[in-house]
C-alpha cells in the first residue's frame, strides 16, 4: 500500500458547523502533515506530526485543531470556520521528518465554507 | 531565508515539443530538491527528486539535474504529451518543504 487516503473528497459546511477531515496511510510513515492550498497557489504547511506528537504548528488559527490518534491516522477538526478558509486541504506523510525523506500527498479534501 | 523561484506560466506547447521549466533556489546548506505535479482536481504527486549536487532525477520522461553552481533544478522533457497538462511545482526541503509558485502547463494536440 503506497498511498495516502483522505475523506471526504468534498465538504460543504456552514460557519457554525463542526466537521472533521480524515487522513490515513499504511506505509509505516512516522511523520504526517496538513497543508492548505488556495486556488492557483502552492500548498502552505499548517501542521507537522512526528511520531504522533505535534512538532510544528505554523501559527494556524485555533478553529483548526489537528489530532493524531495513532501512527496511521491524522485528523483535522474544524469549528467556526470562515469563508476564507475554503480551500483544498492536503494531507501528506513521510518516513520521517528529516529532509531526505520525500513526502507522499493524498488527493485532498475540497472544503467550502458557506 | 530559503526560497524557490520558478518561471511564471501558463506555458502552452504543442504535443511532441521540448519542455523546459526553469527553477532556481536560494538556500543555506544543501537541501533536497523536488518537482511535484498536480493534475486538475487532484493532490500533489512527486515527479522526481535529487538529494545532492550533480544528482539527476528522472521519471516518466522528465529529468532535472541539481546544479549547485547555478543553484538551479530545471525540469525538462524531450517530447510532451497532452496528458502532461498540469501544474508543476519546484520545491526544496530543509526543515520543511518550500514550494515555488507553480507553473501551469497546457499541451495542445
PDB file of C-alpha atoms in Angstrom:
ATOM      1  CA  UNK A   1       0.000   0.000   0.000  1.00  0.00           C
ATOM      2  CA  UNK A   2       1.736   3.167  -1.186  1.00  0.00           C
ATOM      3  CA  UNK A   3      -0.934   5.778  -0.928  1.00  0.00           C
ATOM      4  CA  UNK A   4      -2.361   8.374   1.377  1.00  0.00           C
ATOM      5  CA  UNK A   5      -6.150   8.441   1.518  1.00  0.00           C
ATOM      6  CA  UNK A   6      -8.321  11.352   2.567  1.00  0.00           C
ATOM      7  CA  UNK A   7     -12.022  11.581   3.370  1.00  0.00           C
ATOM      8  CA  UNK A   8     -14.288  13.176   2.494  1.00  0.00           C
ATOM      9  CA  UNK A   9     -13.360  14.245  -1.029  1.00  0.00           C
ATOM     10  CA  UNK A  10     -15.643  17.270  -0.835  1.00  0.00           C
ATOM     11  CA  UNK A  11     -17.147  19.038   2.180  1.00  0.00           C
ATOM     12  CA  UNK A  12     -19.529  21.961   2.417  1.00  0.00           C
ATOM     13  CA  UNK A  13     -20.063  23.393   5.873  1.00  0.00           C
ATOM     14  CA  UNK A  14     -21.631  26.421   7.481  1.00  0.00           C
ATOM     15  CA  UNK A  15     -19.738  28.764   9.744  1.00  0.00           C
ATOM     16  CA  UNK A  16     -21.338  27.291  12.867  1.00  0.00           C
ATOM     17  CA  UNK A  17     -20.735  23.646  11.972  1.00  0.00           C
ATOM     18  CA  UNK A  18     -18.185  21.245  13.416  1.00  0.00           C
ATOM     19  CA  UNK A  19     -16.656  18.768  10.993  1.00  0.00           C
ATOM     20  CA  UNK A  20     -13.523  16.645  10.688  1.00  0.00           C
ATOM     21  CA  UNK A  21     -11.191  15.738   7.855  1.00  0.00           C
ATOM     22  CA  UNK A  22      -9.520  12.359   7.947  1.00  0.00           C
ATOM     23  CA  UNK A  23      -6.232  11.109   6.544  1.00  0.00           C
ATOM     24  CA  UNK A  24      -4.826   7.585   6.595  1.00  0.00           C
ATOM     25  CA  UNK A  25      -1.643   5.877   5.451  1.00  0.00           C
ATOM     26  CA  UNK A  26      -0.357   2.333   5.889  1.00  0.00           C
ATOM     27  CA  UNK A  27       3.197   2.822   4.684  1.00  0.00           C
ATOM     28  CA  UNK A  28       4.704   2.827   8.173  1.00  0.00           C
ATOM     29  CA  UNK A  29       5.433   6.525   7.892  1.00  0.00           C
ATOM     30  CA  UNK A  30       6.048   8.309  11.192  1.00  0.00           C
ATOM     31  CA  UNK A  31       5.629  11.903  10.015  1.00  0.00           C
ATOM     32  CA  UNK A  32       2.307  13.312   8.828  1.00  0.00           C
ATOM     33  CA  UNK A  33       1.383  16.770   7.609  1.00  0.00           C
ATOM     34  CA  UNK A  34      -1.584  19.029   6.914  1.00  0.00           C
ATOM     35  CA  UNK A  35      -1.380  21.611   4.137  1.00  0.00           C
ATOM     36  CA  UNK A  36      -3.858  24.216   2.903  1.00  0.00           C
ATOM     37  CA  UNK A  37      -3.920  25.093  -0.794  1.00  0.00           C
ATOM     38  CA  UNK A  38      -5.837  28.027  -2.227  1.00  0.00           C
ATOM     39  CA  UNK A  39      -6.641  28.148  -5.924  1.00  0.00           C
ATOM     40  CA  UNK A  40      -3.622  28.767  -8.174  1.00  0.00           C
ATOM     41  CA  UNK A  41      -1.265  28.843  -5.180  1.00  0.00           C
ATOM     42  CA  UNK A  42       1.246  26.360  -3.792  1.00  0.00           C
ATOM     43  CA  UNK A  43       0.383  24.378  -0.662  1.00  0.00           C
ATOM     44  CA  UNK A  44       1.018  26.074   2.677  1.00  0.00           C
ATOM     45  CA  UNK A  45       2.130  23.991   5.637  1.00  0.00           C
ATOM     46  CA  UNK A  46      -0.240  24.004   8.605  1.00  0.00           C
ATOM     47  CA  UNK A  47       0.869  21.239  10.993  1.00  0.00           C
ATOM     48  CA  UNK A  48       3.511  18.534  11.294  1.00  0.00           C
ATOM     49  CA  UNK A  49       3.228  15.427  13.446  1.00  0.00           C
ATOM     50  CA  UNK A  50       6.316  13.368  14.117  1.00  0.00           C
ATOM     51  CA  UNK A  51       5.902  10.075  15.961  1.00  0.00           C
ATOM     52  CA  UNK A  52       2.330  11.081  16.817  1.00  0.00           C
ATOM     53  CA  UNK A  53       3.425  14.282  18.513  1.00  0.00           C
ATOM     54  CA  UNK A  54       2.742  17.757  17.160  1.00  0.00           C
ATOM     55  CA  UNK A  55       6.123  19.166  16.194  1.00  0.00           C
ATOM     56  CA  UNK A  56       5.236  22.170  14.020  1.00  0.00           C
ATOM     57  CA  UNK A  57       2.226  24.489  14.128  1.00  0.00           C
ATOM     58  CA  UNK A  58       2.574  27.241  11.556  1.00  0.00           C
ATOM     59  CA  UNK A  59       0.577  29.775  13.607  1.00  0.00           C
ATOM     60  CA  UNK A  60      -2.705  28.271  12.439  1.00  0.00           C
ATOM     61  CA  UNK A  61      -5.904  29.721  13.990  1.00  0.00           C
ATOM     62  CA  UNK A  62      -7.400  27.643  16.787  1.00  0.00           C
ATOM     63  CA  UNK A  63     -10.531  26.951  14.738  1.00  0.00           C
ATOM     64  CA  UNK A  64      -8.340  24.271  13.129  1.00  0.00           C
ATOM     65  CA  UNK A  65      -7.439  21.509  15.577  1.00  0.00           C
ATOM     66  CA  UNK A  66      -5.248  18.591  14.497  1.00  0.00           C
ATOM     67  CA  UNK A  67      -5.209  15.179  16.097  1.00  0.00           C
ATOM     68  CA  UNK A  68      -3.036  12.120  15.535  1.00  0.00           C
ATOM     69  CA  UNK A  69      -4.729   9.179  17.291  1.00  0.00           C
ATOM     70  CA  UNK A  70      -2.168   6.659  16.033  1.00  0.00           C
ATOM     71  CA  UNK A  71       0.695   6.368  13.586  1.00  0.00           C
ATOM     72  CA  UNK A  72      -1.599   5.681  10.617  1.00  0.00           C
ATOM     73  CA  UNK A  73      -4.285   8.307  11.163  1.00  0.00           C
ATOM     74  CA  UNK A  74      -4.380  12.081  11.124  1.00  0.00           C
ATOM     75  CA  UNK A  75      -7.478  14.174  11.680  1.00  0.00           C
ATOM     76  CA  UNK A  76      -8.194  17.859  11.281  1.00  0.00           C
ATOM     77  CA  UNK A  77     -11.122  19.091  13.357  1.00  0.00           C
ATOM     78  CA  UNK A  78     -12.888  22.173  12.055  1.00  0.00           C
ATOM     79  CA  UNK A  79     -15.075  24.545  14.068  1.00  0.00           C
ATOM     80  CA  UNK A  80     -16.439  28.037  13.415  1.00  0.00           C
ATOM     81  CA  UNK A  81     -14.645  28.405  10.113  1.00  0.00           C
ATOM     82  CA  UNK A  82     -14.760  31.492   7.929  1.00  0.00           C
ATOM     83  CA  UNK A  83     -15.500  31.644   4.178  1.00  0.00           C
ATOM     84  CA  UNK A  84     -11.825  32.471   3.538  1.00  0.00           C
ATOM     85  CA  UNK A  85     -10.956  29.029   4.934  1.00  0.00           C
ATOM     86  CA  UNK A  86     -12.429  27.486   1.779  1.00  0.00           C
ATOM     87  CA  UNK A  87      -9.558  25.641   0.108  1.00  0.00           C
ATOM     88  CA  UNK A  88      -8.122  22.248  -0.784  1.00  0.00           C
ATOM     89  CA  UNK A  89      -6.746  20.568   2.353  1.00  0.00           C
ATOM     90  CA  UNK A  90      -3.938  18.154   1.640  1.00  0.00           C
ATOM     91  CA  UNK A  91      -2.528  15.512   3.909  1.00  0.00           C
ATOM     92  CA  UNK A  92       0.956  14.111   3.397  1.00  0.00           C
ATOM     93  CA  UNK A  93       3.204  11.572   5.070  1.00  0.00           C
ATOM     94  CA  UNK A  94       6.874  10.673   5.027  1.00  0.00           C
ATOM     95  CA  UNK A  95       9.072   8.007   6.553  1.00  0.00           C
ATOM     96  CA  UNK A  96      10.457  10.584   8.955  1.00  0.00           C
ATOM     97  CA  UNK A  97      10.585  14.335   9.270  1.00  0.00           C
ATOM     98  CA  UNK A  98      14.205  14.659   8.097  1.00  0.00           C
ATOM     99  CA  UNK A  99      14.811  16.457   4.822  1.00  0.00           C
ATOM    100  CA  UNK A 100      15.933  13.377   2.903  1.00  0.00           C
ATOM    101  CA  UNK A 101      12.512  11.763   3.182  1.00  0.00           C
ATOM    102  CA  UNK A 102      10.078  12.535   0.398  1.00  0.00           C
ATOM    103  CA  UNK A 103       6.500  13.392   1.233  1.00  0.00           C
ATOM    104  CA  UNK A 104       3.598  11.479  -0.264  1.00  0.00           C
ATOM    105  CA  UNK A 105       0.444  13.511  -0.711  1.00  0.00           C
ATOM    106  CA  UNK A 106      -3.187  12.462  -0.573  1.00  0.00           C
ATOM    107  CA  UNK A 107      -5.776  13.638  -3.123  1.00  0.00           C
ATOM    108  CA  UNK A 108      -7.110  16.301  -0.778  1.00  0.00           C
ATOM    109  CA  UNK A 109     -10.448  17.384   0.645  1.00  0.00           C
ATOM    110  CA  UNK A 110     -12.040  20.328  -1.111  1.00  0.00           C
ATOM    111  CA  UNK A 111     -13.680  22.402   1.611  1.00  0.00           C
ATOM    112  CA  UNK A 112     -16.278  25.090   1.016  1.00  0.00           C
ATOM    113  CA  UNK A 113     -17.392  27.240   3.941  1.00  0.00           C
ATOM    114  CA  UNK A 114     -20.722  28.991   3.409  1.00  0.00           C
TER     115      UNK A 114
ATOM    116  CA  UNK B   1      15.623  32.614   4.200  1.00  0.00           C
ATOM    117  CA  UNK B   2      15.284  29.769   1.756  1.00  0.00           C
ATOM    118  CA  UNK B   3      13.202  30.311  -1.353  1.00  0.00           C
ATOM    119  CA  UNK B   4      12.304  28.827  -4.726  1.00  0.00           C
ATOM    120  CA  UNK B   5      11.676  30.788  -7.911  1.00  0.00           C
ATOM    121  CA  UNK B   6      10.161  29.174 -10.972  1.00  0.00           C
ATOM    122  CA  UNK B   7       9.060  30.551 -14.289  1.00  0.00           C
ATOM    123  CA  UNK B   8       5.628  32.072 -14.462  1.00  0.00           C
ATOM    124  CA  UNK B   9       3.037  30.345 -16.543  1.00  0.00           C
ATOM    125  CA  UNK B  10       0.961  29.394 -18.219  1.00  0.00           C
ATOM    126  CA  UNK B  11       3.220  27.595 -20.654  1.00  0.00           C
ATOM    127  CA  UNK B  12       1.482  26.394 -23.820  1.00  0.00           C
ATOM    128  CA  UNK B  13       3.171  23.906 -26.133  1.00  0.00           C
ATOM    129  CA  UNK B  14       2.166  21.608 -28.948  1.00  0.00           C
ATOM    130  CA  UNK B  15       2.325  17.852 -28.471  1.00  0.00           C
ATOM    131  CA  UNK B  16       5.826  16.407 -29.008  1.00  0.00           C
ATOM    132  CA  UNK B  17       7.515  19.762 -28.286  1.00  0.00           C
ATOM    133  CA  UNK B  18      10.528  20.060 -25.977  1.00  0.00           C
ATOM    134  CA  UNK B  19       9.752  21.319 -22.482  1.00  0.00           C
ATOM    135  CA  UNK B  20      11.869  23.323 -20.074  1.00  0.00           C
ATOM    136  CA  UNK B  21      10.518  24.799 -16.862  1.00  0.00           C
ATOM    137  CA  UNK B  22      13.140  26.870 -15.083  1.00  0.00           C
ATOM    138  CA  UNK B  23      13.638  26.672 -11.328  1.00  0.00           C
ATOM    139  CA  UNK B  24      16.247  28.382  -9.179  1.00  0.00           C
ATOM    140  CA  UNK B  25      16.630  28.295  -5.440  1.00  0.00           C
ATOM    141  CA  UNK B  26      18.205  30.159  -2.560  1.00  0.00           C
ATOM    142  CA  UNK B  27      19.261  28.076   0.403  1.00  0.00           C
ATOM    143  CA  UNK B  28      21.778  27.758   3.164  1.00  0.00           C
ATOM    144  CA  UNK B  29      23.266  24.307   3.333  1.00  0.00           C
ATOM    145  CA  UNK B  30      22.433  21.521   0.909  1.00  0.00           C
ATOM    146  CA  UNK B  31      18.689  20.985   0.613  1.00  0.00           C
ATOM    147  CA  UNK B  32      16.988  18.187  -1.258  1.00  0.00           C
ATOM    148  CA  UNK B  33      15.207  19.354  -4.418  1.00  0.00           C
ATOM    149  CA  UNK B  34      11.928  18.097  -5.844  1.00  0.00           C
ATOM    150  CA  UNK B  35       9.483  18.512  -8.673  1.00  0.00           C
ATOM    151  CA  UNK B  36       5.838  17.827  -7.849  1.00  0.00           C
ATOM    152  CA  UNK B  37       2.983  17.642 -10.378  1.00  0.00           C
ATOM    153  CA  UNK B  38      -0.663  18.410  -9.707  1.00  0.00           C
ATOM    154  CA  UNK B  39      -3.228  17.247 -12.251  1.00  0.00           C
ATOM    155  CA  UNK B  40      -6.598  19.048 -12.344  1.00  0.00           C
ATOM    156  CA  UNK B  41      -8.709  18.281  -9.288  1.00  0.00           C
ATOM    157  CA  UNK B  42      -6.041  16.132  -7.640  1.00  0.00           C
ATOM    158  CA  UNK B  43      -3.399  16.282  -4.939  1.00  0.00           C
ATOM    159  CA  UNK B  44       0.336  16.556  -5.499  1.00  0.00           C
ATOM    160  CA  UNK B  45       2.425  13.714  -6.864  1.00  0.00           C
ATOM    161  CA  UNK B  46       6.172  13.552  -6.511  1.00  0.00           C
ATOM    162  CA  UNK B  47       7.592  13.598 -10.046  1.00  0.00           C
ATOM    163  CA  UNK B  48      11.311  13.395  -9.298  1.00  0.00           C
ATOM    164  CA  UNK B  49      13.906  14.365  -6.745  1.00  0.00           C
ATOM    165  CA  UNK B  50      17.629  14.945  -6.223  1.00  0.00           C
ATOM    166  CA  UNK B  51      19.357  14.988  -2.862  1.00  0.00           C
ATOM    167  CA  UNK B  52      22.855  16.251  -3.685  1.00  0.00           C
ATOM    168  CA  UNK B  53      24.766  18.303  -6.225  1.00  0.00           C
ATOM    169  CA  UNK B  54      25.030  16.797  -9.738  1.00  0.00           C
ATOM    170  CA  UNK B  55      22.306  14.236  -8.991  1.00  0.00           C
ATOM    171  CA  UNK B  56      19.859  13.780 -11.853  1.00  0.00           C
ATOM    172  CA  UNK B  57      16.285  12.878 -11.033  1.00  0.00           C
ATOM    173  CA  UNK B  58      14.165  11.289 -13.726  1.00  0.00           C
ATOM    174  CA  UNK B  59      10.685   9.846 -14.108  1.00  0.00           C
ATOM    175  CA  UNK B  60       8.126   9.421 -16.913  1.00  0.00           C
ATOM    176  CA  UNK B  61      10.487  11.040 -19.422  1.00  0.00           C
ATOM    177  CA  UNK B  62      11.065  14.101 -17.223  1.00  0.00           C
ATOM    178  CA  UNK B  63      14.557  14.979 -15.968  1.00  0.00           C
ATOM    179  CA  UNK B  64      16.138  17.577 -13.709  1.00  0.00           C
ATOM    180  CA  UNK B  65      19.747  17.986 -12.556  1.00  0.00           C
ATOM    181  CA  UNK B  66      20.768  19.516  -9.213  1.00  0.00           C
ATOM    182  CA  UNK B  67      23.195  22.297 -10.228  1.00  0.00           C
ATOM    183  CA  UNK B  68      24.856  23.784  -7.170  1.00  0.00           C
ATOM    184  CA  UNK B  69      26.979  26.258  -9.154  1.00  0.00           C
ATOM    185  CA  UNK B  70      23.915  27.870 -10.726  1.00  0.00           C
ATOM    186  CA  UNK B  71      21.509  26.998  -7.861  1.00  0.00           C
ATOM    187  CA  UNK B  72      19.112  25.553 -10.409  1.00  0.00           C
ATOM    188  CA  UNK B  73      16.927  22.485 -10.889  1.00  0.00           C
ATOM    189  CA  UNK B  74      15.307  22.960 -14.304  1.00  0.00           C
ATOM    190  CA  UNK B  75      12.681  20.445 -15.431  1.00  0.00           C
ATOM    191  CA  UNK B  76      12.983  19.065 -18.980  1.00  0.00           C
ATOM    192  CA  UNK B  77      11.145  16.605 -21.199  1.00  0.00           C
ATOM    193  CA  UNK B  78      12.041  15.802 -24.758  1.00  0.00           C
ATOM    194  CA  UNK B  79       8.545  15.225 -26.156  1.00  0.00           C
ATOM    195  CA  UNK B  80       5.476  16.301 -24.204  1.00  0.00           C
ATOM    196  CA  UNK B  81       2.039  14.725 -24.413  1.00  0.00           C
ATOM    197  CA  UNK B  82      -1.444  16.134 -23.866  1.00  0.00           C
ATOM    198  CA  UNK B  83      -1.591  14.087 -20.663  1.00  0.00           C
ATOM    199  CA  UNK B  84       1.312  16.149 -19.250  1.00  0.00           C
ATOM    200  CA  UNK B  85      -1.004  19.148 -18.890  1.00  0.00           C
ATOM    201  CA  UNK B  86      -0.878  20.002 -15.188  1.00  0.00           C
ATOM    202  CA  UNK B  87       0.653  22.396 -12.674  1.00  0.00           C
ATOM    203  CA  UNK B  88       4.305  21.737 -11.841  1.00  0.00           C
ATOM    204  CA  UNK B  89       5.849  22.820  -8.526  1.00  0.00           C
ATOM    205  CA  UNK B  90       9.561  23.050  -7.874  1.00  0.00           C
ATOM    206  CA  UNK B  91      10.396  22.630  -4.191  1.00  0.00           C
ATOM    207  CA  UNK B  92      13.273  22.388  -1.767  1.00  0.00           C
ATOM    208  CA  UNK B  93      13.310  20.650   1.562  1.00  0.00           C
ATOM    209  CA  UNK B  94      15.249  21.537   4.631  1.00  0.00           C
ATOM    210  CA  UNK B  95      13.202  21.623   7.809  1.00  0.00           C
ATOM    211  CA  UNK B  96      10.037  21.826   5.724  1.00  0.00           C
ATOM    212  CA  UNK B  97       9.089  21.920   2.060  1.00  0.00           C
ATOM    213  CA  UNK B  98       9.304  25.308   0.376  1.00  0.00           C
ATOM    214  CA  UNK B  99       7.357  25.383  -2.870  1.00  0.00           C
ATOM    215  CA  UNK B 100       7.709  27.639  -5.857  1.00  0.00           C
ATOM    216  CA  UNK B 101       4.549  29.336  -7.075  1.00  0.00           C
ATOM    217  CA  UNK B 102       3.836  26.666  -9.666  1.00  0.00           C
ATOM    218  CA  UNK B 103       3.848  26.647 -13.460  1.00  0.00           C
ATOM    219  CA  UNK B 104       0.697  25.708 -15.330  1.00  0.00           C
ATOM    220  CA  UNK B 105       1.435  23.689 -18.479  1.00  0.00           C
ATOM    221  CA  UNK B 106      -1.025  23.314 -21.365  1.00  0.00           C
ATOM    222  CA  UNK B 107      -0.236  20.847 -24.127  1.00  0.00           C
ATOM    223  CA  UNK B 108      -2.215  21.224 -27.335  1.00  0.00           C
ATOM    224  CA  UNK B 109      -2.944  18.168 -29.513  1.00  0.00           C
TER     225      UNK B 109
END
